[in-house]
JSON list of C-alpha atoms and ligand atoms in Angstrom, two decimals:
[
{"chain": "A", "resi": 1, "resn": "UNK", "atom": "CA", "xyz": [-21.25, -20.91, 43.93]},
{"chain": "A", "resi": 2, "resn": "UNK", "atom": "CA", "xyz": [-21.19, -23.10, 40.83]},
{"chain": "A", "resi": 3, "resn": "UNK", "atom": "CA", "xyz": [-23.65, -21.79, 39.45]},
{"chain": "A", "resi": 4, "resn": "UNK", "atom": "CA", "xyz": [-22.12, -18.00, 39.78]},
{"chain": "A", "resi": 5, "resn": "UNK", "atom": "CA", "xyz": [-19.14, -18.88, 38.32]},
{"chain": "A", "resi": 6, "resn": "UNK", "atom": "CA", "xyz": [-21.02, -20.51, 35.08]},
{"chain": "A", "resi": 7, "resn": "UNK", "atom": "CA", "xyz": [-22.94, -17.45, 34.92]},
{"chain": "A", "resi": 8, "resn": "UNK", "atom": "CA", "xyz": [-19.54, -15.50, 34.79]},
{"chain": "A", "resi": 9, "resn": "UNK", "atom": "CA", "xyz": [-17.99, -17.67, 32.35]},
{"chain": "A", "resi": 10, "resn": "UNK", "atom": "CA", "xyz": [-21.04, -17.29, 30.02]},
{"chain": "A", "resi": 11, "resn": "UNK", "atom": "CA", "xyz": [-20.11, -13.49, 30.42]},
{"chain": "A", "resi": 12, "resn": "UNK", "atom": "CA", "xyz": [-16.75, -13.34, 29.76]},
{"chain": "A", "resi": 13, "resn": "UNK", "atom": "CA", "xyz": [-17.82, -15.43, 26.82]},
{"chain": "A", "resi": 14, "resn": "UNK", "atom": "CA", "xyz": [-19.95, -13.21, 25.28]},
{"chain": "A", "resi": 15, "resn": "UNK", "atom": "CA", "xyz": [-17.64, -10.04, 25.83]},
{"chain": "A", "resi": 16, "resn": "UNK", "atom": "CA", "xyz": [-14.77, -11.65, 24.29]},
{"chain": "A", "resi": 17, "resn": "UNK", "atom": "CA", "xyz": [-17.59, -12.02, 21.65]},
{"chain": "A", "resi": 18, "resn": "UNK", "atom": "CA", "xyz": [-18.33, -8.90, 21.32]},
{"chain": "A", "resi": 19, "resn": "UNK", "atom": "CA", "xyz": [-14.68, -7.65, 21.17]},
{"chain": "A", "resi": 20, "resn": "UNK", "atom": "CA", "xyz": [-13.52, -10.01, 18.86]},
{"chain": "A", "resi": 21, "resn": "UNK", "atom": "CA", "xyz": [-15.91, -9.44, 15.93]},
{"chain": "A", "resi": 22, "resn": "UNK", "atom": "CA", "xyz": [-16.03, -5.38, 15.40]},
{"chain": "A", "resi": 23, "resn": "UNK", "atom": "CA", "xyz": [-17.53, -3.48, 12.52]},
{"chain": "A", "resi": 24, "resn": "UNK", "atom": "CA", "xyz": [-15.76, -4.31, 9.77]},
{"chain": "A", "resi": 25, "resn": "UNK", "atom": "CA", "xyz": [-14.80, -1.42, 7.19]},
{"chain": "A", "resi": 26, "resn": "UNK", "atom": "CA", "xyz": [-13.80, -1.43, 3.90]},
{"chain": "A", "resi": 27, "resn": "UNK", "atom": "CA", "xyz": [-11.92, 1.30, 1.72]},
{"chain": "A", "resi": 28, "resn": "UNK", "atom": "CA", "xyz": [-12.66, 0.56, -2.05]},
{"chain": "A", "resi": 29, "resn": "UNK", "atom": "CA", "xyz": [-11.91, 3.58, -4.42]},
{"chain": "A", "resi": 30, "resn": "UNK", "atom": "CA", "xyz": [-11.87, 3.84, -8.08]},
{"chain": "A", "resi": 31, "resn": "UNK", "atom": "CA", "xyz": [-8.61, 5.48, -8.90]},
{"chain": "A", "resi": 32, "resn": "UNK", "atom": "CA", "xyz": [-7.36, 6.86, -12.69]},
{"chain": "A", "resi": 33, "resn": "UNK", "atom": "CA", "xyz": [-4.41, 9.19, -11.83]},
{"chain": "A", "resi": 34, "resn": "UNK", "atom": "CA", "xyz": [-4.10, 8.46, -8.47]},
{"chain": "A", "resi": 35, "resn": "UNK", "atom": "CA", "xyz": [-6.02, 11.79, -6.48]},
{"chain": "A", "resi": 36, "resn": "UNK", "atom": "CA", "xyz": [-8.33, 9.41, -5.21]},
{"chain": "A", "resi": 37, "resn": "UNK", "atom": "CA", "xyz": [-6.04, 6.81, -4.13]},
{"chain": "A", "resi": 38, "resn": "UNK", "atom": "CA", "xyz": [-4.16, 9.17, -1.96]},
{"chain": "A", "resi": 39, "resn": "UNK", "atom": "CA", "xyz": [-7.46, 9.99, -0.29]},
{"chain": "A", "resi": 40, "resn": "UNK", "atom": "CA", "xyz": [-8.48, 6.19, 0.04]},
{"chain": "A", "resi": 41, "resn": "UNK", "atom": "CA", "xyz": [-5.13, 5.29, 1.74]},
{"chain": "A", "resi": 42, "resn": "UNK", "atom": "CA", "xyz": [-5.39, 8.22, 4.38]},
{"chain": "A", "resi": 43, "resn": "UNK", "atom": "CA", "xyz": [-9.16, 7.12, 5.01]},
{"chain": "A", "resi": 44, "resn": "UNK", "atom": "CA", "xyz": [-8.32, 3.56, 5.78]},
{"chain": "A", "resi": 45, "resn": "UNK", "atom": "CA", "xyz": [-4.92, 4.69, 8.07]},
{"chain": "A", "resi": 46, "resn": "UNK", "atom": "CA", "xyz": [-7.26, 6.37, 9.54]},
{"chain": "A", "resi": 47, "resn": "UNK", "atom": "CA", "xyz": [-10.45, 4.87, 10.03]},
{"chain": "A", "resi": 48, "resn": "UNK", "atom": "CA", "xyz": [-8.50, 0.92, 10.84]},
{"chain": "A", "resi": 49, "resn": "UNK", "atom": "CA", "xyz": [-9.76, -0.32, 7.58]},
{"chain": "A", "resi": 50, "resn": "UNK", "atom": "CA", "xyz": [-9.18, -2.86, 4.80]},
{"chain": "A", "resi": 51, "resn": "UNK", "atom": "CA", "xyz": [-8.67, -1.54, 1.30]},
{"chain": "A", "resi": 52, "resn": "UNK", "atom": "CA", "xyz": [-8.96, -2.57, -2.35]},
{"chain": "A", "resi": 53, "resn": "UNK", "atom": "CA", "xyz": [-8.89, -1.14, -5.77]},
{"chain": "A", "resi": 54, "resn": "UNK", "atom": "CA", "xyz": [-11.44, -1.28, -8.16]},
{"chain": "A", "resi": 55, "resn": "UNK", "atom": "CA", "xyz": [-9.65, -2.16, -11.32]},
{"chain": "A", "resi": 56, "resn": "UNK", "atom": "CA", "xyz": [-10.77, -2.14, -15.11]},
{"chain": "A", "resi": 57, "resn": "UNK", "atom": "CA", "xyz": [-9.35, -4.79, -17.12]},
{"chain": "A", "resi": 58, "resn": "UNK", "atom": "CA", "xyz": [-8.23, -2.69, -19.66]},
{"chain": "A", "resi": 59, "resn": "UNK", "atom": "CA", "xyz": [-6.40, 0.63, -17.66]},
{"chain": "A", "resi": 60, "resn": "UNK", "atom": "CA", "xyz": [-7.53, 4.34, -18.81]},
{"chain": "A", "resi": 61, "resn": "UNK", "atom": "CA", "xyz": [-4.70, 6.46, -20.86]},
{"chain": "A", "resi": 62, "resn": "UNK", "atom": "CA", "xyz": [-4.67, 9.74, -20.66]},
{"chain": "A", "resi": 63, "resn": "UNK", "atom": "CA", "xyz": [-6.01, 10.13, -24.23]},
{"chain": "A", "resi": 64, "resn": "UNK", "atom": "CA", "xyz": [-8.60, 7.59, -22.62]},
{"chain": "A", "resi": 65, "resn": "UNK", "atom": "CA", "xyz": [-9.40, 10.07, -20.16]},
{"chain": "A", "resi": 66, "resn": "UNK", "atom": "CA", "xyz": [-9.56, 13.85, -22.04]},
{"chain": "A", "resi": 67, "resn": "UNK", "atom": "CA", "xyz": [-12.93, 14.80, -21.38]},
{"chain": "A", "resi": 68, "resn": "UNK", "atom": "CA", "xyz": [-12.65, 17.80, -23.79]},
{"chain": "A", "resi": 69, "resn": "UNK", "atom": "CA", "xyz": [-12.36, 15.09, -26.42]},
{"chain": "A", "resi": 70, "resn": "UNK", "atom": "CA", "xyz": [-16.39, 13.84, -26.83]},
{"chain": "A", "resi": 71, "resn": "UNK", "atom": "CA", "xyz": [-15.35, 10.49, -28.44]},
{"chain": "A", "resi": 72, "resn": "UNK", "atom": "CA", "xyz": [-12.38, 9.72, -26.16]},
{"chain": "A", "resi": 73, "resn": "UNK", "atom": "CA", "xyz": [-13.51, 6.29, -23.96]},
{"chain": "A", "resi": 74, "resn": "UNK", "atom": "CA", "xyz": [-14.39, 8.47, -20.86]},
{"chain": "A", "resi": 75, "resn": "UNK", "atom": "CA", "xyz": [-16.33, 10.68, -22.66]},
{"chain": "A", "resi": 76, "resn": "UNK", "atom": "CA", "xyz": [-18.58, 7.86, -24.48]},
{"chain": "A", "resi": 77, "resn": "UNK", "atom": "CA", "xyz": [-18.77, 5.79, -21.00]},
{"chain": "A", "resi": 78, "resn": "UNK", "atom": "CA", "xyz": [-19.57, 8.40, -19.00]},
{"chain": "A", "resi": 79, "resn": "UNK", "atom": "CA", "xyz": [-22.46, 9.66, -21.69]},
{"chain": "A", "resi": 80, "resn": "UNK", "atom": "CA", "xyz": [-23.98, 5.71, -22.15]},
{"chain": "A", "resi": 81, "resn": "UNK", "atom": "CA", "xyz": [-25.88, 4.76, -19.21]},
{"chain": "A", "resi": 82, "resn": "UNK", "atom": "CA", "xyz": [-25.50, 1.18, -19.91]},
{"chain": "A", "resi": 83, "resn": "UNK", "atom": "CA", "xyz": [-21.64, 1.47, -20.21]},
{"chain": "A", "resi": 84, "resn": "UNK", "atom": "CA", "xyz": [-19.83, -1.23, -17.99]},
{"chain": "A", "resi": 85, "resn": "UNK", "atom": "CA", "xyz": [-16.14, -1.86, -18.90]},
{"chain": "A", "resi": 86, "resn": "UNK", "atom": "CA", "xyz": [-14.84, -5.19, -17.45]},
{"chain": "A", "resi": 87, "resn": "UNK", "atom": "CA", "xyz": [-13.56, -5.49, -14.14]},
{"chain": "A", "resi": 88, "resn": "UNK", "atom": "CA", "xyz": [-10.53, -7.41, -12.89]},
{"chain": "A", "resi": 89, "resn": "UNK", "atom": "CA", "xyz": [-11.59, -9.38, -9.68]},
{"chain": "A", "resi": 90, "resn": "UNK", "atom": "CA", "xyz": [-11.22, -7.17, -6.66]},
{"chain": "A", "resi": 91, "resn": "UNK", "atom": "CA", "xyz": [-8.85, -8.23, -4.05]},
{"chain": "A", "resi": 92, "resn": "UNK", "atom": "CA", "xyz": [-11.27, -8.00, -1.08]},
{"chain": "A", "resi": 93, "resn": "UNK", "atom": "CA", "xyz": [-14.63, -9.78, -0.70]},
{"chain": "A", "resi": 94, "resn": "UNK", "atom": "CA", "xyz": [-16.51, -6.64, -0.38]},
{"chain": "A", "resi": 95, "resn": "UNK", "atom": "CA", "xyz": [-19.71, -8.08, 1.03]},
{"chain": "A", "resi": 96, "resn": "UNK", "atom": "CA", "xyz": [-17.96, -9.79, 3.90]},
{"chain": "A", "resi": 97, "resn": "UNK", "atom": "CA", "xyz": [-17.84, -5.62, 5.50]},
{"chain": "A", "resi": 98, "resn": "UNK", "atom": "CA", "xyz": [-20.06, -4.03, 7.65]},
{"chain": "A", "resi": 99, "resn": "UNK", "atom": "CA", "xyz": [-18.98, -0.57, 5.93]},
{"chain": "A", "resi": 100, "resn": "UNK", "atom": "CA", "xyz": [-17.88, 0.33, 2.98]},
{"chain": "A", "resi": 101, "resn": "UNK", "atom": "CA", "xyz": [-16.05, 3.50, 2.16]},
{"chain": "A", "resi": 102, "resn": "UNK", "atom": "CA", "xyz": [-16.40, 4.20, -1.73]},
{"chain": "A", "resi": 103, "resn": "UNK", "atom": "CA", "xyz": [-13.97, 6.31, -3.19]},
{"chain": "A", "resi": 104, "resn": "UNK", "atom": "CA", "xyz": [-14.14, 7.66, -6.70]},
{"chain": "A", "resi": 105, "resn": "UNK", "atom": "CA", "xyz": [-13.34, 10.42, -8.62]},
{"chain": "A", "resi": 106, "resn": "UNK", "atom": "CA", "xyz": [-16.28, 12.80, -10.32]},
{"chain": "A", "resi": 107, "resn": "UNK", "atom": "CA", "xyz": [-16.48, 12.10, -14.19]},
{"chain": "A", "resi": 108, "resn": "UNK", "atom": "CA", "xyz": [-18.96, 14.97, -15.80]},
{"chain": "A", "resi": 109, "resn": "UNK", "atom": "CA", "xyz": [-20.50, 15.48, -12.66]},
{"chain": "A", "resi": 110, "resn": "UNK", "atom": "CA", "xyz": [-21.02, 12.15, -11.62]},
{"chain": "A", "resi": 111, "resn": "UNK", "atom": "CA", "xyz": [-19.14, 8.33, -10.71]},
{"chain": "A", "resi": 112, "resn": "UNK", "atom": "CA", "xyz": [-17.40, 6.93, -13.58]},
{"chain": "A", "resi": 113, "resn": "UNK", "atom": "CA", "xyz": [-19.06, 4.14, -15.05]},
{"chain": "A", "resi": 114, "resn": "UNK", "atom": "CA", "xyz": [-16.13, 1.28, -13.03]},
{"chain": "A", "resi": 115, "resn": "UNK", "atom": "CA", "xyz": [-17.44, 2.41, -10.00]},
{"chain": "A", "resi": 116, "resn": "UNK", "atom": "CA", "xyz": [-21.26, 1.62, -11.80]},
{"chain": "A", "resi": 117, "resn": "UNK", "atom": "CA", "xyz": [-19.66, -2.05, -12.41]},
{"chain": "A", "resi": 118, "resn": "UNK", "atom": "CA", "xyz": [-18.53, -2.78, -9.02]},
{"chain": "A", "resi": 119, "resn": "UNK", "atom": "CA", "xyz": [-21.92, -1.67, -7.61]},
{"chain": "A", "resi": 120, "resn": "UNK", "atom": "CA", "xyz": [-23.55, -4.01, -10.40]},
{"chain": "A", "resi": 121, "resn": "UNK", "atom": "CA", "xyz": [-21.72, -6.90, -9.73]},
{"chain": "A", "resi": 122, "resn": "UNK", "atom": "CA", "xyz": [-21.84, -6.30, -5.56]},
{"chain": "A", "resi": 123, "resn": "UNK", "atom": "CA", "xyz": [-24.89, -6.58, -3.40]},
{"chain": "A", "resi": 124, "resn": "UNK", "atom": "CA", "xyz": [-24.34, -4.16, -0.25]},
{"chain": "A", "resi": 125, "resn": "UNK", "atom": "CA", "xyz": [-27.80, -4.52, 0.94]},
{"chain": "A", "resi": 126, "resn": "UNK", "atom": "CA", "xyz": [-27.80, -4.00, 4.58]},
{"chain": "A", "resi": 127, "resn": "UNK", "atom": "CA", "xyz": [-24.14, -2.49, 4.65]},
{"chain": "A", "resi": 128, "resn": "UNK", "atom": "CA", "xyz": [-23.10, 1.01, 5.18]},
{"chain": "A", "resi": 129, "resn": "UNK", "atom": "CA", "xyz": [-21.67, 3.21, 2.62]},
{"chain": "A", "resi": 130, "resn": "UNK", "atom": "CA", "xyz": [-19.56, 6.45, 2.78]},
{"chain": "A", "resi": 131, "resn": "UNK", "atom": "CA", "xyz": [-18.91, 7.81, -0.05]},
{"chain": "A", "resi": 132, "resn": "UNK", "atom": "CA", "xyz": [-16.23, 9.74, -0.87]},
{"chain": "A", "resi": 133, "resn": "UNK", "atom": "CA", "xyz": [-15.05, 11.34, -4.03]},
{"chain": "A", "resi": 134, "resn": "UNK", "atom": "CA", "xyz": [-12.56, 14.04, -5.52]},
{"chain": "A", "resi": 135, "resn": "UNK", "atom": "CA", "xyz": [-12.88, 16.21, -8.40]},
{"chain": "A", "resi": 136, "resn": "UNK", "atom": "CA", "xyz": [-12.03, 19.53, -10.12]},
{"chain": "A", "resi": 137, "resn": "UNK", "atom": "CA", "xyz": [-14.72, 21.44, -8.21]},
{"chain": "A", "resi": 138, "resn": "UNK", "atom": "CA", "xyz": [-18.06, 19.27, -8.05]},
{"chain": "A", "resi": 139, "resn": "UNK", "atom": "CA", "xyz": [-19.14, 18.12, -5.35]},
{"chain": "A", "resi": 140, "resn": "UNK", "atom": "CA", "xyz": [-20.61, 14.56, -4.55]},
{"chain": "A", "resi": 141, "resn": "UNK", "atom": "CA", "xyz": [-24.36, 15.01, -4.56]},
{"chain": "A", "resi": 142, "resn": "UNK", "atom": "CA", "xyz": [-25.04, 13.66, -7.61]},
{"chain": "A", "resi": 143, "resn": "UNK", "atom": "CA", "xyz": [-23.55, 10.54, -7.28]},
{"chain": "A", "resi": 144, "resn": "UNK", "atom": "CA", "xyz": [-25.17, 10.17, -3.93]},
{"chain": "A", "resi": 145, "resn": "UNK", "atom": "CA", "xyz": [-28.46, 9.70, -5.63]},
{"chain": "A", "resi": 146, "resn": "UNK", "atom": "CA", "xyz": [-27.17, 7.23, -8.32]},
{"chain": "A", "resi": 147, "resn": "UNK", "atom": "CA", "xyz": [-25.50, 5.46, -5.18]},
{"chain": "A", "resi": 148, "resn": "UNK", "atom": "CA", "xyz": [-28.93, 5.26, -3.13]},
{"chain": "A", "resi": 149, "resn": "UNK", "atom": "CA", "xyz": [-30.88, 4.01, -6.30]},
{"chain": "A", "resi": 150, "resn": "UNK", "atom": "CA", "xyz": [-28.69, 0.76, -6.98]},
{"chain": "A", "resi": 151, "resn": "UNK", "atom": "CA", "xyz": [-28.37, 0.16, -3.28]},
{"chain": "A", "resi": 152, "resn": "UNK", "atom": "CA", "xyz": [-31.64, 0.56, -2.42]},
{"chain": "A", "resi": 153, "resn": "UNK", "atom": "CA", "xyz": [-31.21, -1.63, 0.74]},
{"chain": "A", "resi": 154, "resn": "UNK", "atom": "CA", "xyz": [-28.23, 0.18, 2.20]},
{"chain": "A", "resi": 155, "resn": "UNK", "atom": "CA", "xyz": [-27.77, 2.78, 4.48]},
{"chain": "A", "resi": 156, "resn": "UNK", "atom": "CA", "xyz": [-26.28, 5.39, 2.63]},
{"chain": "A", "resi": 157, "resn": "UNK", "atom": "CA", "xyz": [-23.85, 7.68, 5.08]},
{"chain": "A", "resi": 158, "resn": "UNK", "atom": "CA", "xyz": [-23.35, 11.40, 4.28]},
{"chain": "A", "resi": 159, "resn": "UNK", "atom": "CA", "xyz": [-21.04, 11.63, 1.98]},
{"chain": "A", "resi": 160, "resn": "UNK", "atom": "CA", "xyz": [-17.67, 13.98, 1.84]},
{"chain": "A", "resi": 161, "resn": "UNK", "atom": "CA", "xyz": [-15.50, 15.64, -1.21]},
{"chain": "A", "resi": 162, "resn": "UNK", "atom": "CA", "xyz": [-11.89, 15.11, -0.71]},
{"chain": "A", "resi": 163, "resn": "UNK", "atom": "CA", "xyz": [-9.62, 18.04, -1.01]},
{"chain": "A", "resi": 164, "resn": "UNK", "atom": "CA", "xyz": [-5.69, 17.53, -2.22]},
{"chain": "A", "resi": 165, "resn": "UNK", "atom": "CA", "xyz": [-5.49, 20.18, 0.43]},
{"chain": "A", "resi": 166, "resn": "UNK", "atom": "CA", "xyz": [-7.65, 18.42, 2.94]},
{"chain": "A", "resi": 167, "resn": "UNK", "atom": "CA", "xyz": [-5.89, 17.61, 6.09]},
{"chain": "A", "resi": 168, "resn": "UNK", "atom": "CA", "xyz": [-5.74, 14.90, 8.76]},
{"chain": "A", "resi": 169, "resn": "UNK", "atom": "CA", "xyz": [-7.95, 16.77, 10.72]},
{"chain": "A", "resi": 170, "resn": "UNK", "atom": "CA", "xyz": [-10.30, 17.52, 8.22]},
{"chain": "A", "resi": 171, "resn": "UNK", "atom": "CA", "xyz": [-10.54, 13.65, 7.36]},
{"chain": "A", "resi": 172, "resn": "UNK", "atom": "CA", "xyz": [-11.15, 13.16, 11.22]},
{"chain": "A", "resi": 173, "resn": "UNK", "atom": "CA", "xyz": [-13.65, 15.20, 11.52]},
{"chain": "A", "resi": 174, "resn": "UNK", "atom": "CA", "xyz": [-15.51, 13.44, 8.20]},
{"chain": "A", "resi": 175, "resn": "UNK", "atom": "CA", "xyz": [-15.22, 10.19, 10.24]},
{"chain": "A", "resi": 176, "resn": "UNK", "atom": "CA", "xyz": [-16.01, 11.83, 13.24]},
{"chain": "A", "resi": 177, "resn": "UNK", "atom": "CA", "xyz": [-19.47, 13.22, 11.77]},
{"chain": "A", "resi": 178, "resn": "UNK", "atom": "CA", "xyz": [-20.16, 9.74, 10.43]},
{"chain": "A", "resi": 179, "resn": "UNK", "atom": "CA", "xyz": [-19.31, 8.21, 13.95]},
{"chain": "A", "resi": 180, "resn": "UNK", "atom": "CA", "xyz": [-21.35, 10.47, 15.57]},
{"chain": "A", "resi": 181, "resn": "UNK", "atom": "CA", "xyz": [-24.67, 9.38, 13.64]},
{"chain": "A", "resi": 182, "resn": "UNK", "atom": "CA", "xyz": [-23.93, 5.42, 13.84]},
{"chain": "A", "resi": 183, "resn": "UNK", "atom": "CA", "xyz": [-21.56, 3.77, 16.54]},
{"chain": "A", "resi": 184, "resn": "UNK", "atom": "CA", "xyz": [-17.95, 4.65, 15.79]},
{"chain": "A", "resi": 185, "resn": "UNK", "atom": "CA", "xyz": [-16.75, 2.85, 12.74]},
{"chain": "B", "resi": 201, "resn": "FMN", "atom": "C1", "xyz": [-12.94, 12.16, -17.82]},
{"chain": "B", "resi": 201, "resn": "FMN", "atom": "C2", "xyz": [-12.86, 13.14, -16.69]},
{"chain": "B", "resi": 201, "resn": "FMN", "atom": "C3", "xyz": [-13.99, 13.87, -16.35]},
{"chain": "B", "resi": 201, "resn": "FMN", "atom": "C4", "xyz": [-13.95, 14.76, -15.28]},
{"chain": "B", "resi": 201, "resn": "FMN", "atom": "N1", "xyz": [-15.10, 15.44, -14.93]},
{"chain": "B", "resi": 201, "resn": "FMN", "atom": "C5", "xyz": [-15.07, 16.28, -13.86]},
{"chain": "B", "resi": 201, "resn": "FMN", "atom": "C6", "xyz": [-16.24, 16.97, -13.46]},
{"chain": "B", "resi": 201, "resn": "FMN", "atom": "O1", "xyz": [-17.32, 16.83, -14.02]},
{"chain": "B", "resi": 201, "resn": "FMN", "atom": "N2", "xyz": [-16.16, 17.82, -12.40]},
{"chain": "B", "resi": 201, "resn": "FMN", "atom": "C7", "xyz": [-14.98, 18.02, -11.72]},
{"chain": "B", "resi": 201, "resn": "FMN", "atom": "O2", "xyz": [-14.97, 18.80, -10.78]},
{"chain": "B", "resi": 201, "resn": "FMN", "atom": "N3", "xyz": [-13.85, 17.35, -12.07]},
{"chain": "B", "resi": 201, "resn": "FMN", "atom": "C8", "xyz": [-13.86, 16.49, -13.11]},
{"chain": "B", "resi": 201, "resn": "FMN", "atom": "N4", "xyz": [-12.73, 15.80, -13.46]},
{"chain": "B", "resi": 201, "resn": "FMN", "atom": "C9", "xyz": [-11.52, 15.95, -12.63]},
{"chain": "B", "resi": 201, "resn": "FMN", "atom": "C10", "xyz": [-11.35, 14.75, -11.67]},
{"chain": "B", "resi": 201, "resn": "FMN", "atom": "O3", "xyz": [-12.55, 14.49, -10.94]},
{"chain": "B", "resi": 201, "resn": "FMN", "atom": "C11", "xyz": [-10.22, 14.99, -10.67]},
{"chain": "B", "resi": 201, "resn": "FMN", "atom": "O4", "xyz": [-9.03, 15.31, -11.34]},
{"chain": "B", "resi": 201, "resn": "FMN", "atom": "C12", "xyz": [-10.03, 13.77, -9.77]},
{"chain": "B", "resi": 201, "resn": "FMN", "atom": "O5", "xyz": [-9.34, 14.16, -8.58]},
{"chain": "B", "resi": 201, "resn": "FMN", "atom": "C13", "xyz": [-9.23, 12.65, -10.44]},
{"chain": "B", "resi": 201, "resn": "FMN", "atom": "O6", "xyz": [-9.13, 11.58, -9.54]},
{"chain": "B", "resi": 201, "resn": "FMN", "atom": "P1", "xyz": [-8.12, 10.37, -9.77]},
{"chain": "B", "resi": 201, "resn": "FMN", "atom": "O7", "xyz": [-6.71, 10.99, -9.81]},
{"chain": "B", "resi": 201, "resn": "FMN", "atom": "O8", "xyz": [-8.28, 9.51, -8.56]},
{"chain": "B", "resi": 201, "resn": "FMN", "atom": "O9", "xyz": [-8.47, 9.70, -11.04]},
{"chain": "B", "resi": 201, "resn": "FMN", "atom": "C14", "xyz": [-12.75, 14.92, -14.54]},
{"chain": "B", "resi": 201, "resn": "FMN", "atom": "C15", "xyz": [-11.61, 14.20, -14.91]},
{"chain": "B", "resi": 201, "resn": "FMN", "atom": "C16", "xyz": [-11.67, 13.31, -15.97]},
{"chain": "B", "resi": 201, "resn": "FMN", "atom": "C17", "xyz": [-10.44, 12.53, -16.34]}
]
């Protein structure tokens, strides 16, 4: 009888366990005029996750940001594949999550070069990643691949363009298909 009830104790035990440390998500999102921010806060309401910005030190302008102009900062960072601008520290310790949405928005096809910085200075080896991005028209392909070669070591999830006119549903059913190849996130 004693024995049965340690048995059961060790039980309970390990199911409070198991209920008391869930996969832990992350929404970070590189954000210059706010698109993708929108997007980032929907994904964590929705998906029950943490979130955090990934900040330059120095914020983009819009002149900063004309991409018809070829020597306007965007421009020359997004055409220098060694381009890093300093980061402020982030306000989440990204590594400490089992998943990590990234967010970003598509700069001439591809992430802009903060979003290169925070995956420099982070190692997500063994994490998750969905990424997620908005744009003009492009889609996220690209940035996929550039994702997959600095992470080498983490699973990269399938990855989803964010629509202004994306809804709720559309969102859910993003999470849904990324659910439906892991264990619900
Ligand atoms: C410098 C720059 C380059 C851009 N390049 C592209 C591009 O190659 N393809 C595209 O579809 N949209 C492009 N866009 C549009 C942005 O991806 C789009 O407006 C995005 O939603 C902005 O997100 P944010 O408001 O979170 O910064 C570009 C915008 C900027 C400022």
């Amino acid at each position: 009888m004693k024995r049965t009830a340690v048995i059961a104790a060790i039980f309970l035990l390990l199911c409070q366990a198991l209920v008391a440390s869930p996969d832990k998500a992350l929404v970070v999102y590189f954000s210059a005029t706010g698109n993708t921010e929108k997007a980032a806060g929907k994904i964590a309401a929705m998906a029950g996750a943490d979130i955090a910005r990934i900040m330059p030190e120095v914020p983009y302008t819009p002149d900063d940001l004309d991409y018809r102009n070829a020597s306007s900062r965007a421009s020359r960072e997004s055409a220098d594949a060694d381009a890093r601008p300093a980061m402020l520290p982030m306000e989440k310790d990204a590594e400490a999550y089992d998943t990590i949405f990234l967010g970003f928005p598509i700069w001439f096809g591809d992430m802009p070069k903060a979003v290169y910085a925070f995956l420099d200075e982070h190692d997500l080896s063994g994490k998750r990643i969905a990424p997620f991005c908005t744009s003009g028209s492009s889609g996220i392909a690209a940035s996929e691949r550039s994702i997959r070669e600095m992470e080498p070591e983490a699973e990269i999830l399938s990855g989803e363009r964010i629509s202004m006119r994306d809804t709720e549903e559309d969102i859910a059913s993003w999470l849904s298909r990324l659910g439906t190849d892991r264990r619900t996130i």
